[in-house]
Amino acid sequence: MDCRVAENLVDNYIDGTLRGKELESFLKHIENCPSCYEELETYYIVHEATKQLDEEEDHLNFDMMGLLEEDIRERKIEIGRERWLNYFSFGISGVVIIAFAYFLAHVVFPWI
Ligand SMILES: [Zn+2]
């Protein structure tokens, strides 16, 4: 992923529509590219500040950079969970296919 692509994805990261593999390569780029990280940080701070003002929270959290780091950490956990879920559902569909093949072979066409 190059910087132009990463910059275009900043909005999607912030509104939470960036997912899966795209999110993963975005995070990888951000970690190795200080200028894109800064770009994300700027957008994130603006977004968080507006959100907190909208919600009229009792105490504003001004540790925006800490919030972004926390957010990135959570997204990574989410990626790991999604990947695990993919393997899991892949495994399940494998079992279903085998069970179906077994069913066909022994119940529907027992003479095969
Ligand atoms: Zn970059």
Coordinates of N, CA and C in Angstrom, one line a residue, residues 20-65:
G20 N -11.2 -6.0 7.5 CA -10.5 -7.1 7.0 C -9.1 -6.8 6.5
K21 N -8.8 -7.4 5.3 CA -7.5 -7.3 4.7 C -7.0 -5.8 4.5
E22 N -8.0 -5.0 4.1 CA -7.7 -3.6 3.8 C -7.3 -2.9 5.0
L23 N -8.0 -3.2 6.1 CA -7.7 -2.6 7.4 C -6.3 -3.0 7.8
E24 N -6.1 -4.3 7.6 CA -4.8 -4.8 8.1 C -3.6 -4.2 7.3
S25 N -3.7 -4.0 6.0 CA -2.6 -3.4 5.3 C -2.5 -1.9 5.6
F26 N -3.7 -1.3 5.8 CA -3.7 0.1 6.2 C -2.9 0.3 7.5
L27 N -3.2 -0.5 8.5 CA -2.5 -0.4 9.8 C -1.0 -0.7 9.7
K28 N -0.7 -1.6 8.8 CA 0.7 -1.9 8.6 C 1.5 -0.7 8.0
H29 N 0.8 -0.1 7.1 CA 1.4 1.1 6.4 C 1.5 2.2 7.5
I30 N 0.5 2.5 8.2 CA 0.5 3.5 9.2 C 1.6 3.4 10.2
E31 N 1.9 2.1 10.6 CA 2.9 1.9 11.6 C 4.3 2.2 11.1
N32 N 4.5 2.1 9.8 CA 5.8 2.3 9.2 C 5.9 3.6 8.5
C33 N 4.9 4.4 8.5 CA 4.9 5.6 7.7 C 4.5 6.8 8.6
P34 N 5.4 7.5 9.2 CA 5.1 8.6 10.1 C 4.2 9.7 9.5
S35 N 4.4 10.0 8.2 CA 3.6 11.0 7.7 C 2.1 10.6 7.6
C36 N 1.8 9.4 7.2 CA 0.4 8.9 7.2 C -0.1 8.8 8.6
Y37 N 0.7 8.4 9.5 CA 0.2 8.2 10.9 C -0.2 9.6 11.4
E38 N 0.6 10.6 11.1 CA 0.3 12.0 11.5 C -1.0 12.4 10.8
E39 N -1.2 12.1 9.6 CA -2.5 12.4 8.9 C -3.7 11.8 9.6
L40 N -3.5 10.5 9.9 CA -4.6 9.8 10.6 C -4.9 10.4 12.0
E41 N -3.8 10.8 12.7 CA -3.9 11.4 14.0 C -4.7 12.7 13.9
T42 N -4.3 13.5 12.9 CA -5.0 14.8 12.8 C -6.5 14.6 12.6
Y43 N -6.9 13.7 11.6 CA -8.3 13.4 11.4 C -9.0 12.8 12.6
Y44 N -8.2 11.9 13.3 CA -8.8 11.2 14.4 C -9.1 12.2 15.6
I45 N -8.2 13.1 15.8 CA -8.3 14.1 16.9 C -9.6 15.0 16.6
V46 N -9.7 15.5 15.3 CA -10.8 16.3 15.0 C -12.1 15.5 15.2
H47 N -12.1 14.3 14.7 CA -13.3 13.4 14.8 C -13.7 13.2 16.2
E48 N -12.7 12.8 17.1 CA -13.0 12.6 18.5 C -13.5 13.8 19.2
A49 N -12.9 14.9 18.9 CA -13.2 16.2 19.6 C -14.7 16.5 19.2
T50 N -15.1 16.4 18.0 CA -16.5 16.7 17.6 C -17.4 15.7 18.2
K51 N -17.0 14.4 18.3 CA -17.9 13.4 18.9 C -18.1 13.7 20.3
Q52 N -17.0 14.0 21.0 CA -17.1 14.3 22.5 C -18.0 15.5 22.8
L53 N -17.9 16.5 21.9 CA -18.7 17.7 22.1 C -20.2 17.4 21.8
D54 N -20.4 16.6 20.8 CA -21.8 16.2 20.5 C -22.4 15.4 21.6
E55 N -21.6 14.5 22.2 CA -22.2 13.7 23.3 C -22.3 14.4 24.6
E56 N -21.7 15.6 24.6 CA -21.7 16.4 25.9 C -21.3 15.5 27.1
E57 N -20.1 14.9 26.9 CA -19.6 14.0 28.0 C -19.2 14.9 29.1
D58 N -19.4 14.4 30.3 CA -19.1 15.1 31.5 C -17.7 15.6 31.6
H59 N -16.8 14.7 31.3 CA -15.4 15.1 31.3 C -14.8 14.7 29.9
L60 N -14.2 15.7 29.3 CA -13.7 15.5 28.0 C -12.3 14.8 28.1
N61 N -12.1 13.8 27.2 CA -10.8 13.1 27.3 C -9.9 13.8 26.2
F62 N -8.9 14.5 26.8 CA -8.0 15.2 25.9 C -6.8 14.4 25.5
D63 N -6.7 13.2 25.9 CA -5.6 12.4 25.5 C -5.9 11.7 24.2
M64 N -6.0 12.5 23.1 CA -6.5 12.0 21.9 C -5.5 11.0 21.3
M65 N -4.2 11.3 21.5 CA -3.2 10.4 20.9 C -3.3 9.0 21.6

